[in-house]
Amino acid sequence: MPHQLNNDASFSSKQELLDLQDGPLGPSASASSLVDSHGDAPMGSIPDSPARDTLIRTVKKEMEPVGVKFVPSEEENPCGWGALTPRFIQTFNTPRWVLFFLCVASFLQGMIINGFINTVITSIERRFDLRSYQAGLIASSYDIAACVCLTFVSYFGGTGHKPRWLGWGVLILALGSLVFALPHFTTPPYQVRVPEHTGLCSSNHTDACRNSEGSGLSAYRFVFMLGQFLHGVGATPLYTLGVTYLDENVKSSYAPVYIGIFYTAAILGPAAGYLLGGIFLNMYTEIGQTTELTPENPLWVGAWWVGFLAGGAAALVIALPILGYPRQLPGSQRYVAMRVSEAHQLKDGSQVTASDPQFGRTVKDMPRSVLLLLKNPTFIFLCLAGATEATLIAGMSTFGPKFLESQFSLSASEAATWFGYMVVPAGGGSTFLGGYIVKKLNLRCRGIIRFCMLCALLSLLAIFTFLSHCPNVSMAGVTTPYRTSGRVSSPFNSSVVDGNLTVGCNAGCNCVEEFYNPVCGADGVMYYTPCHAGCTTVNRSHSYGHRQVFTGCTCVVGNVSWGEEGLAVAGKCSSSCNRMPTFLTFLFIIISFTFLSSIPALTATLRCVPDSQRSFALGIQWIVVRTLGGIPGPIAFGSVIDISCLLWQKHCEDHGSCYVYQNSAMSKYTLIAGILYKVLGTVFFLLASVLYRPPPESPQSSCESTDQGAGDAVSGDLPIKDLPPEIIANVHARL
């Protein structure tokens, strides 16, 4: 007969618990005789007295033969660093303070990895002459590192001292941020030298590549990859051991809320990264130097490196308190014994292997641990569903700002700010709401998976917003042909032309293509440089909204919208597309339902595996998610965006970053990828739900709780979960 906890048992600050270290507690004659010898009076009713102390000592003596010893929870679980355990810091030795410090760590990780990096990726491409697929490889280095470390960290960290693993991980994360900012300090100052005669129509231009030794800055991508690799190593414990540490130290009914708050902080981090990154990008990268460039100029590079220095310094500070937490928080042992198992039941019943207290403590058990997880179809399909979601999240978070920048003719800082406005309420709010819904509705494992499937289906419907797109701004020689002075062509369309930037109106200007400095003509057409517009002079007595005005532009002819023929102003032409509010509304819906299922899916993963495999299961899941989603996502989306490029940067016969994208192609490829992965995600959630087999004793009614006693309204006794490696039983429990 399984041992039951007394629902009326109370736990005081001076409670003493029985720690069964050598094996599960079985019925024993000594235990039975002990209870019988004290009659029918419940042990919990005996007041503090010498008789009570004698009884407790008798319990200890009687239970010693079966490997039981007393563990004073508060005395052996202090908060501190080694022998330094001041009494005043014990106030922080609670689940709520653990949650606070882990939230700060996840906030910083999200702000640095998914915020700053995605915000500054365009500026890094421009500063270091990188292509989009190279930028995607930099982003994927984070997931590559995580895949390398996840098995080791989740397996040994799961049975080790989790806070120490977490603290050292945050320290490595801080080091990665400092390394990522290093290229700014080791490269020559960023200076755009575009002499006036080079930007205007002239017959004496020199070859920009003559005597050029090349910048060689693209090699710095390996430094960025190293920084990202350290980021991946440092963040590995955070979302595996951090989640299980929270789950082990609170009641299972509250675990989704705690984990939801934890992941909400991780979502708010990228949002803050987008917003702060937009502010930093409005600052010139060489702080203290003046420049004639403006943030609207395509050659502008903002202070991309500031966020990484600030984030790295903050991570160094937050790692210290995390390192001071004990292996288990005081009083957490009772929650382990209160839970009811919902682990998937294998046909051969081999899941009982995981209930062995010694299982998973050595390397030789790792193959069996992996095999048990691979035989769990619910776990496998939850991993695959997570991979499909991760592909879209990784791809869109990396190149989402660039998509907005191209579609709506925004600057890099404006695009990052708008994307941040979407992520804050949609991502952060939905992440917390998902955990709250699981708690409020008391959903069981199968119900949680069905909820995730519904979220994936709704976001699939919203993704059809990519069917609409904004037409490209007319650019002479790229998206529309040049006008000639002899005639006015038919209305321009967005079809791709031959890409020849040199025609009759600027043939004698000897324009070079190494310097991209677009101007907007009075005819509403954008030109590669003032030289390609045929402009001969700069009107220094007039300006157009603080933008330079060029005159004598021989290519700017025909129907002019303002001023007279031959005028152009510095910068891109503004887009007349008014679809941005509609697009952002549907993007909000997509982000909301995508993140609404994140915490429920994580909760389902934790519930469908045995307790002893939770950390390892999360590690394996993250490997699958990153290998199939996080790593190929940015690379695939970067390649898709490169395919959509119409105008490449040219530097002495080499291609650099892309200047102009074809909006229709970018929308089409994004739509195809979105439909594909959302359909796969919905199917995987469906299969996970259908193939799930709950244990016979698992509560199936949504009104039942997975916790026993301690304030939950549960009628009757519920069976206790399979005994984890260290089983704690209250002295008040009835045998």
mmCIF file with all atom_site columns, C-alpha atoms in Angstrom, residues 599-691:
data_model
loop_
_atom_site.group_PDB
_atom_site.id
_atom_site.type_symbol
_atom_site.label_atom_id
_atom_site.label_alt_id
_atom_site.label_comp_id
_atom_site.label_asym_id
_atom_site.label_entity_id
_atom_site.label_seq_id
_atom_site.pdbx_PDB_ins_code
_atom_site.Cartn_x
_atom_site.Cartn_y
_atom_site.Cartn_z
_atom_site.occupancy
_atom_site.B_iso_or_equiv
_atom_site.pdbx_formal_charge
_atom_site.auth_seq_id
_atom_site.auth_comp_id
_atom_site.auth_asym_id
_atom_site.auth_atom_id
_atom_site.pdbx_PDB_model_num
ATOM 1  C CA . ILE A 1 599 ? 4.651  28.041 -21.133 1.00 0.00 ? 599 ILE A CA 1
ATOM 2  C CA . PRO A 1 600 ? 1.857  25.464 -21.558 1.00 0.00 ? 600 PRO A CA 1
ATOM 3  C CA . ALA A 1 601 ? 4.100  23.471 -23.930 1.00 0.00 ? 601 ALA A CA 1
ATOM 4  C CA . LEU A 1 602 ? 6.938  23.625 -21.407 1.00 0.00 ? 602 LEU A CA 1
ATOM 5  C CA . THR A 1 603 ? 4.595  22.556 -18.610 1.00 0.00 ? 603 THR A CA 1
ATOM 6  C CA . ALA A 1 604 ? 3.389  19.604 -20.698 1.00 0.00 ? 604 ALA A CA 1
ATOM 7  C CA . THR A 1 605 ? 6.994  18.560 -21.276 1.00 0.00 ? 605 THR A CA 1
ATOM 8  C CA . LEU A 1 606 ? 7.716  18.606 -17.536 1.00 0.00 ? 606 LEU A CA 1
ATOM 9  C CA . ARG A 1 607 ? 4.598  16.565 -16.770 1.00 0.00 ? 607 ARG A CA 1
ATOM 10 C CA . CYS A 1 608 ? 4.932  13.878 -19.419 1.00 0.00 ? 608 CYS A CA 1
ATOM 11 C CA . VAL A 1 609 ? 8.335  12.661 -18.134 1.00 0.00 ? 609 VAL A CA 1
ATOM 12 C CA . PRO A 1 610 ? 9.334  11.201 -14.741 1.00 0.00 ? 610 PRO A CA 1
ATOM 13 C CA . ASP A 1 611 ? 10.573 13.624 -12.089 1.00 0.00 ? 611 ASP A CA 1
ATOM 14 C CA . SER A 1 612 ? 14.135 12.361 -12.176 1.00 0.00 ? 612 SER A CA 1
ATOM 15 C CA . GLN A 1 613 ? 14.372 13.078 -15.913 1.00 0.00 ? 613 GLN A CA 1
ATOM 16 C CA . ARG A 1 614 ? 12.972 16.599 -15.946 1.00 0.00 ? 614 ARG A CA 1
ATOM 17 C CA . SER A 1 615 ? 16.257 18.508 -16.260 1.00 0.00 ? 615 SER A CA 1
ATOM 18 C CA . PHE A 1 616 ? 17.642 16.027 -18.760 1.00 0.00 ? 616 PHE A CA 1
ATOM 19 C CA . ALA A 1 617 ? 14.382 16.072 -20.743 1.00 0.00 ? 617 ALA A CA 1
ATOM 20 C CA . LEU A 1 618 ? 14.533 19.859 -21.010 1.00 0.00 ? 618 LEU A CA 1
ATOM 21 C CA . GLY A 1 619 ? 18.142 19.579 -22.143 1.00 0.00 ? 619 GLY A CA 1
ATOM 22 C CA . ILE A 1 620 ? 17.273 17.062 -24.864 1.00 0.00 ? 620 ILE A CA 1
ATOM 23 C CA . GLN A 1 621 ? 14.294 19.181 -25.899 1.00 0.00 ? 621 GLN A CA 1
ATOM 24 C CA . TRP A 1 622 ? 16.467 22.270 -26.224 1.00 0.00 ? 622 TRP A CA 1
ATOM 25 C CA . ILE A 1 623 ? 18.929 20.300 -28.353 1.00 0.00 ? 623 ILE A CA 1
ATOM 26 C CA . VAL A 1 624 ? 16.139 19.256 -30.706 1.00 0.00 ? 624 VAL A CA 1
ATOM 27 C CA . VAL A 1 625 ? 14.636 22.739 -30.749 1.00 0.00 ? 625 VAL A CA 1
ATOM 28 C CA . ARG A 1 626 ? 17.951 24.417 -31.488 1.00 0.00 ? 626 ARG A CA 1
ATOM 29 C CA . THR A 1 627 ? 19.235 21.811 -33.939 1.00 0.00 ? 627 THR A CA 1
ATOM 30 C CA . LEU A 1 628 ? 16.062 21.760 -36.010 1.00 0.00 ? 628 LEU A CA 1
ATOM 31 C CA . GLY A 1 629 ? 14.843 25.288 -35.301 1.00 0.00 ? 629 GLY A CA 1
ATOM 32 C CA . GLY A 1 630 ? 17.127 27.802 -33.651 1.00 0.00 ? 630 GLY A CA 1
ATOM 33 C CA . ILE A 1 631 ? 20.217 27.088 -35.750 1.00 0.00 ? 631 ILE A CA 1
ATOM 34 C CA . PRO A 1 632 ? 18.734 26.746 -39.258 1.00 0.00 ? 632 PRO A CA 1
ATOM 35 C CA . GLY A 1 633 ? 16.093 29.442 -38.629 1.00 0.00 ? 633 GLY A CA 1
ATOM 36 C CA . PRO A 1 634 ? 18.260 32.580 -38.933 1.00 0.00 ? 634 PRO A CA 1
ATOM 37 C CA . ILE A 1 635 ? 20.431 30.997 -41.635 1.00 0.00 ? 635 ILE A CA 1
ATOM 38 C CA . ALA A 1 636 ? 17.397 29.992 -43.711 1.00 0.00 ? 636 ALA A CA 1
ATOM 39 C CA . PHE A 1 637 ? 15.660 33.342 -43.290 1.00 0.00 ? 637 PHE A CA 1
ATOM 40 C CA . GLY A 1 638 ? 18.925 35.152 -44.047 1.00 0.00 ? 638 GLY A CA 1
ATOM 41 C CA . SER A 1 639 ? 19.315 33.166 -47.257 1.00 0.00 ? 639 SER A CA 1
ATOM 42 C CA . VAL A 1 640 ? 15.692 33.869 -48.224 1.00 0.00 ? 640 VAL A CA 1
ATOM 43 C CA . ILE A 1 641 ? 16.243 37.574 -47.661 1.00 0.00 ? 641 ILE A CA 1
ATOM 44 C CA . ASP A 1 642 ? 19.479 37.457 -49.692 1.00 0.00 ? 642 ASP A CA 1
ATOM 45 C CA . ILE A 1 643 ? 17.530 35.891 -52.575 1.00 0.00 ? 643 ILE A CA 1
ATOM 46 C CA . SER A 1 644 ? 15.178 38.876 -52.415 1.00 0.00 ? 644 SER A CA 1
ATOM 47 C CA . CYS A 1 645 ? 18.035 41.375 -52.802 1.00 0.00 ? 645 CYS A CA 1
ATOM 48 C CA . LEU A 1 646 ? 17.946 43.687 -55.816 1.00 0.00 ? 646 LEU A CA 1
ATOM 49 C CA . LEU A 1 647 ? 20.986 45.865 -55.165 1.00 0.00 ? 647 LEU A CA 1
ATOM 50 C CA . TRP A 1 648 ? 24.185 44.652 -53.501 1.00 0.00 ? 648 TRP A CA 1
ATOM 51 C CA . GLN A 1 649 ? 26.927 46.747 -52.005 1.00 0.00 ? 649 GLN A CA 1
ATOM 52 C CA . LYS A 1 650 ? 29.983 46.616 -54.272 1.00 0.00 ? 650 LYS A CA 1
ATOM 53 C CA . HIS A 1 651 ? 33.476 47.068 -52.948 1.00 0.00 ? 651 HIS A CA 1
ATOM 54 C CA . CYS A 1 652 ? 36.232 46.411 -55.436 1.00 0.00 ? 652 CYS A CA 1
ATOM 55 C CA . GLU A 1 653 ? 34.442 43.527 -57.186 1.00 0.00 ? 653 GLU A CA 1
ATOM 56 C CA . ASP A 1 654 ? 33.294 42.042 -53.857 1.00 0.00 ? 654 ASP A CA 1
ATOM 57 C CA . HIS A 1 655 ? 29.706 41.893 -52.647 1.00 0.00 ? 655 HIS A CA 1
ATOM 58 C CA . GLY A 1 656 ? 28.896 43.346 -49.242 1.00 0.00 ? 656 GLY A CA 1
ATOM 59 C CA . SER A 1 657 ? 25.518 43.859 -47.606 1.00 0.00 ? 657 SER A CA 1
ATOM 60 C CA . CYS A 1 658 ? 22.266 44.416 -49.484 1.00 0.00 ? 658 CYS A CA 1
ATOM 61 C CA . TYR A 1 659 ? 20.951 47.928 -50.068 1.00 0.00 ? 659 TYR A CA 1
ATOM 62 C CA . VAL A 1 660 ? 17.561 47.282 -51.689 1.00 0.00 ? 660 VAL A CA 1
ATOM 63 C CA . TYR A 1 661 ? 15.237 44.264 -51.396 1.00 0.00 ? 661 TYR A CA 1
ATOM 64 C CA . GLN A 1 662 ? 12.291 43.232 -53.536 1.00 0.00 ? 662 GLN A CA 1
ATOM 65 C CA . ASN A 1 663 ? 9.366  43.534 -51.140 1.00 0.00 ? 663 ASN A CA 1
ATOM 66 C CA . SER A 1 664 ? 7.044  41.173 -53.009 1.00 0.00 ? 664 SER A CA 1
ATOM 67 C CA . ALA A 1 665 ? 9.593  38.342 -53.014 1.00 0.00 ? 665 ALA A CA 1
ATOM 68 C CA . MET A 1 666 ? 10.442 38.893 -49.349 1.00 0.00 ? 666 MET A CA 1
ATOM 69 C CA . SER A 1 667 ? 6.752  38.671 -48.378 1.00 0.00 ? 667 SER A CA 1
ATOM 70 C CA . LYS A 1 668 ? 6.148  35.616 -50.556 1.00 0.00 ? 668 LYS A CA 1
ATOM 71 C CA . TYR A 1 669 ? 9.036  33.590 -49.126 1.00 0.00 ? 669 TYR A CA 1
ATOM 72 C CA . THR A 1 670 ? 8.158  34.584 -45.565 1.00 0.00 ? 670 THR A CA 1
ATOM 73 C CA . LEU A 1 671 ? 4.543  33.510 -46.116 1.00 0.00 ? 671 LEU A CA 1
ATOM 74 C CA . ILE A 1 672 ? 5.579  30.118 -47.498 1.00 0.00 ? 672 ILE A CA 1
ATOM 75 C CA . ALA A 1 673 ? 7.907  29.484 -44.565 1.00 0.00 ? 673 ALA A CA 1
ATOM 76 C CA . GLY A 1 674 ? 5.279  30.607 -42.058 1.00 0.00 ? 674 GLY A CA 1
ATOM 77 C CA . ILE A 1 675 ? 2.542  28.359 -43.437 1.00 0.00 ? 675 ILE A CA 1
ATOM 78 C CA . LEU A 1 676 ? 4.868  25.361 -43.644 1.00 0.00 ? 676 LEU A CA 1
ATOM 79 C CA . TYR A 1 677 ? 6.115  25.571 -40.076 1.00 0.00 ? 677 TYR A CA 1
ATOM 80 C CA . LYS A 1 678 ? 2.770  26.509 -38.529 1.00 0.00 ? 678 LYS A CA 1
ATOM 81 C CA . VAL A 1 679 ? 1.045  23.539 -40.193 1.00 0.00 ? 679 VAL A CA 1
ATOM 82 C CA . LEU A 1 680 ? 3.801  21.221 -38.984 1.00 0.00 ? 680 LEU A CA 1
ATOM 83 C CA . GLY A 1 681 ? 3.517  22.625 -35.462 1.00 0.00 ? 681 GLY A CA 1
ATOM 84 C CA . THR A 1 682 ? -0.240 22.049 -35.375 1.00 0.00 ? 682 THR A CA 1
ATOM 85 C CA . VAL A 1 683 ? 0.167  18.460 -36.585 1.00 0.00 ? 683 VAL A CA 1
ATOM 86 C CA . PHE A 1 684 ? 2.889  17.710 -34.034 1.00 0.00 ? 684 PHE A CA 1
ATOM 87 C CA . PHE A 1 685 ? 0.742  19.006 -31.156 1.00 0.00 ? 685 PHE A CA 1
ATOM 88 C CA . LEU A 1 686 ? -2.141 16.858 -32.411 1.00 0.00 ? 686 LEU A CA 1
ATOM 89 C CA . LEU A 1 687 ? 0.019  13.720 -32.479 1.00 0.00 ? 687 LEU A CA 1
ATOM 90 C CA . ALA A 1 688 ? 1.407  14.470 -29.016 1.00 0.00 ? 688 ALA A CA 1
ATOM 91 C CA . SER A 1 689 ? -2.129 14.667 -27.643 1.00 0.00 ? 689 SER A CA 1
ATOM 92 C CA . VAL A 1 690 ? -3.401 11.526 -29.367 1.00 0.00 ? 690 VAL A CA 1
ATOM 93 C CA . LEU A 1 691 ? -0.435 9.352  -28.360 1.00 0.00 ? 691 LEU A CA 1
#
